[in-house]
Amino acid sequence: MTKKNRRRNKKNYRRLLSFIGVGIGLAALTLALVLAFGKKDTAESLTASTEVSDSSSSYSVTPGEVNYPAPELALQNVNGNKEALTDYDDKVVLVNNWATWCPPCKAEIPTLEEYYKVHSVDGFVIIGIEAGEPQAEVLDFIESAGITYPIWLDPRNSALRAFGNGNLPNSFVIDRKGIVRLAWVGEINREMLEEYVTPIIAEN
């Protein structure tokens, strides 16, 4: 190999290293941007969910009739004990995804509590799944709100993903066969509970 060729190869090698360095730099920059915007999108989606939920505080969305198997879901209750939806196979279950900071969630709690007290003797239970707040804070809220139905803690929003709905509050009714029969987003009222949920409770 001539000196000229060696110099040319050396120059090409340095150029290749430069290109590789630039490529690695661009890749790192791209990754940083993706991570940054990913976090931003997560925050924005949570805000959007909150805005949708807040706007629902003045009305209730009519429950939609659906028909699909309940998702597998197990979480800790406020006492630190693990529970699963399958523990309630013999009951009609209303799963209510909510949060202590959500105005329409808090507004519907007295209605849910009153309905639960009336129909719990009929094989009906409400499971309130709190989205993300610390145990101590949720316990304080439960005491101040007078909630007696079971409350689960969901620090990773597993229930929201399992049911495929990130807006709060949202609710799902599961019959005694483990089938989701009703789904809705927004604050519920007593009339709708009686019209849509009570007939499912009455089923054999």
Coordinates of C-alpha atoms in Angstrom, one line a residue:
M1 CA 0.0 0.0 0.0
T2 CA 1.4 3.4 -1.0
K3 CA 1.8 6.3 1.5
K4 CA -0.8 8.2 -0.5
N5 CA -3.3 5.4 0.0
R6 CA -2.4 5.1 3.7
R7 CA -3.0 8.8 4.2
R8 CA -6.3 8.5 2.3
N9 CA -7.4 5.6 4.4
K10 CA -6.5 7.3 7.6
K11 CA -8.4 10.4 6.5
N12 CA -11.5 8.3 5.7
Y13 CA -11.2 6.5 9.0
R14 CA -11.2 9.8 10.9
R15 CA -14.2 10.9 8.8
L16 CA -16.0 7.7 9.7
L17 CA -15.3 8.2 13.4
S18 CA -16.7 11.7 13.1
F19 CA -19.9 10.5 11.5
I20 CA -20.3 7.8 14.1
G21 CA -19.8 10.4 16.9
V22 CA -22.4 12.7 15.3
G23 CA -24.8 9.8 14.9
I24 CA -24.4 8.8 18.6
G25 CA -24.9 12.4 19.6
L26 CA -28.1 12.7 17.6
A27 CA -29.4 9.4 18.9
A28 CA -28.8 10.6 22.5
L29 CA -30.5 13.9 21.8
T30 CA -33.5 12.1 20.2
L31 CA -33.8 9.8 23.2
A32 CA -33.7 12.8 25.6
L33 CA -36.4 14.6 23.6
V34 CA -38.6 11.5 23.5
L35 CA -38.3 11.0 27.3
A36 CA -39.0 14.7 27.9
F37 CA -42.0 14.9 25.7
G38 CA -43.2 11.5 27.0
K39 CA -43.4 12.9 30.5
K40 CA -45.1 16.0 29.2
D41 CA -47.7 14.0 27.4
T42 CA -48.4 12.0 30.5
A43 CA -48.9 15.1 32.5
E44 CA -51.1 16.6 29.8
S45 CA -53.2 13.5 29.5
L46 CA -53.8 13.5 33.3
T47 CA -54.8 17.2 33.1
A48 CA -57.1 16.5 30.2
S49 CA -58.7 13.6 32.2
T50 CA -59.2 15.9 35.1
E51 CA -60.8 18.6 32.9
V52 CA -63.2 16.1 31.4
S53 CA -64.0 14.8 34.8
D54 CA -64.6 18.3 36.2
S55 CA -66.9 19.1 33.4
S56 CA -69.0 16.1 34.2
S57 CA -69.7 17.3 37.7
S58 CA -73.0 19.0 36.7
Y59 CA -74.5 15.9 35.0
S60 CA -74.4 12.1 34.8
V61 CA -73.5 10.2 31.7
T62 CA -76.1 7.5 31.0
P63 CA -74.6 4.1 31.7
G64 CA -73.8 2.2 28.5
E65 CA -74.8 -1.5 28.3
V66 CA -71.8 -3.7 27.5
N67 CA -71.0 -7.4 27.7
Y68 CA -67.4 -8.6 28.2
P69 CA -65.6 -10.6 30.9
A70 CA -64.3 -8.6 33.9
P71 CA -60.5 -8.0 33.8
E72 CA -58.3 -9.8 36.3
L73 CA -57.5 -7.2 39.0
A74 CA -56.0 -7.5 42.4
L75 CA -54.9 -4.6 44.7
Q76 CA -54.4 -3.8 48.3
N77 CA -57.3 -2.4 50.3
V78 CA -56.8 0.5 52.7
N79 CA -56.0 -1.9 55.5
G80 CA -53.1 -3.3 53.5
N81 CA -54.8 -6.6 52.6
K82 CA -54.7 -7.9 49.1
E83 CA -58.1 -8.4 47.4
A84 CA -59.2 -9.4 43.9
L85 CA -62.3 -9.0 41.9
T86 CA -62.7 -12.8 41.9
D87 CA -63.1 -12.6 45.7
Y88 CA -66.6 -11.2 45.0
D89 CA -67.8 -13.7 42.4
D90 CA -71.0 -14.3 44.2
K91 CA -72.0 -10.6 44.2
V92 CA -72.9 -7.8 41.8
V93 CA -69.9 -5.5 41.9
L94 CA -69.9 -1.8 41.1
V95 CA -66.2 -0.8 40.5
N96 CA -65.8 3.0 41.0
N97 CA -62.5 4.5 39.9
W98 CA -62.1 7.8 41.7
A99 CA -59.6 10.1 43.4
T100 CA -59.6 12.3 46.5
W101 CA -58.7 15.4 44.4
C102 CA -61.5 14.8 41.8
P103 CA -64.6 17.1 42.4
P104 CA -67.3 14.9 40.7
C105 CA -65.8 11.8 42.4
K106 CA -66.4 13.4 45.8
A107 CA -69.8 14.7 44.7
E108 CA -71.1 11.2 43.9
I109 CA -69.8 9.5 47.1
P110 CA -72.9 10.2 49.2
T111 CA -75.1 8.7 46.5
L112 CA -73.0 5.6 46.2
E113 CA -72.8 5.2 50.0
E114 CA -76.6 5.5 50.4
Y115 CA -77.2 3.0 47.5
Y116 CA -74.7 0.6 49.0
K117 CA -76.3 0.7 52.4
V118 CA -79.7 -0.2 50.9
H119 CA -78.6 -2.9 48.5
S120 CA -75.6 -4.6 50.3
V121 CA -78.1 -7.1 51.9
D122 CA -79.0 -8.1 48.3
G123 CA -75.6 -9.3 47.4
F124 CA -74.3 -6.0 46.1
V125 CA -71.0 -4.4 46.8
I126 CA -69.2 -1.2 45.7
I127 CA -65.4 -1.3 45.4
G128 CA -64.0 2.2 45.2
I129 CA -60.5 2.2 43.7
E130 CA -58.6 5.3 44.6
A131 CA -56.2 6.4 41.8
G132 CA -52.8 7.1 43.2
E133 CA -53.0 8.9 46.6
P134 CA -51.0 7.7 49.7
Q135 CA -52.7 5.3 52.1
A136 CA -52.8 7.7 55.0
E137 CA -54.4 10.5 53.0
V138 CA -57.1 8.1 51.6
L139 CA -57.8 6.8 55.1
D140 CA -58.4 10.3 56.4
F141 CA -60.6 11.0 53.4
I142 CA -62.7 7.9 54.0
E143 CA -63.2 8.8 57.6
S144 CA -64.3 12.3 56.8
A145 CA -66.6 11.3 54.0
G146 CA -68.2 8.4 56.0
I147 CA -67.5 5.8 53.3
T148 CA -68.3 2.2 54.5
Y149 CA -67.9 0.3 51.2
P150 CA -64.5 -1.3 50.4
I151 CA -61.8 1.0 49.2
W152 CA -58.7 -0.3 47.3
L153 CA -55.5 1.6 46.6
D154 CA -54.2 1.9 43.1
P155 CA -50.8 3.7 43.1
R156 CA -49.9 2.6 39.6
N157 CA -53.4 3.2 38.0
S158 CA -53.7 -0.5 37.3
A159 CA -57.5 -0.4 37.4
L160 CA -57.7 2.5 34.9
R161 CA -55.6 0.5 32.4
A162 CA -57.5 -2.8 33.1
F163 CA -60.8 -1.1 32.3
G164 CA -59.4 1.1 29.6
N165 CA -60.6 4.4 30.8
G166 CA -58.5 7.2 32.3
N167 CA -61.3 9.8 33.0
L168 CA -62.5 10.1 36.5
P169 CA -64.9 9.2 37.9
N170 CA -65.7 6.1 35.9
S171 CA -67.7 3.1 37.0
F172 CA -68.4 -0.5 35.8
V173 CA -71.0 -3.0 37.0
I174 CA -70.0 -6.7 37.0
D175 CA -72.7 -9.3 37.4
R176 CA -72.6 -12.6 39.4
K177 CA -71.2 -14.4 36.3
G178 CA -68.2 -12.1 36.1
I179 CA -69.5 -10.2 33.1
V180 CA -69.2 -6.4 32.8
R181 CA -72.7 -5.2 32.1
L182 CA -72.6 -1.5 32.5
A183 CA -70.0 1.2 32.0
W184 CA -70.1 5.0 32.3
V185 CA -67.9 8.1 32.9
G186 CA -69.0 10.9 35.1
E187 CA -71.0 11.5 38.3
I188 CA -73.8 9.1 38.8
N189 CA -77.2 9.9 40.4
R190 CA -79.6 7.7 42.4
E191 CA -82.2 7.5 39.7
M192 CA -79.7 6.0 37.2
L193 CA -78.5 3.5 39.8
E194 CA -82.1 2.4 40.4
E195 CA -82.9 2.2 36.7
Y196 CA -79.8 0.4 35.5
V197 CA -78.1 -1.3 38.4
T198 CA -81.0 -2.5 40.6
P199 CA -82.4 -4.8 37.8
I200 CA -79.0 -6.6 37.6
I201 CA -79.0 -7.0 41.4
A202 CA -82.4 -8.6 41.2
E203 CA -81.3 -11.2 38.6
N204 CA -80.8 -14.8 39.9

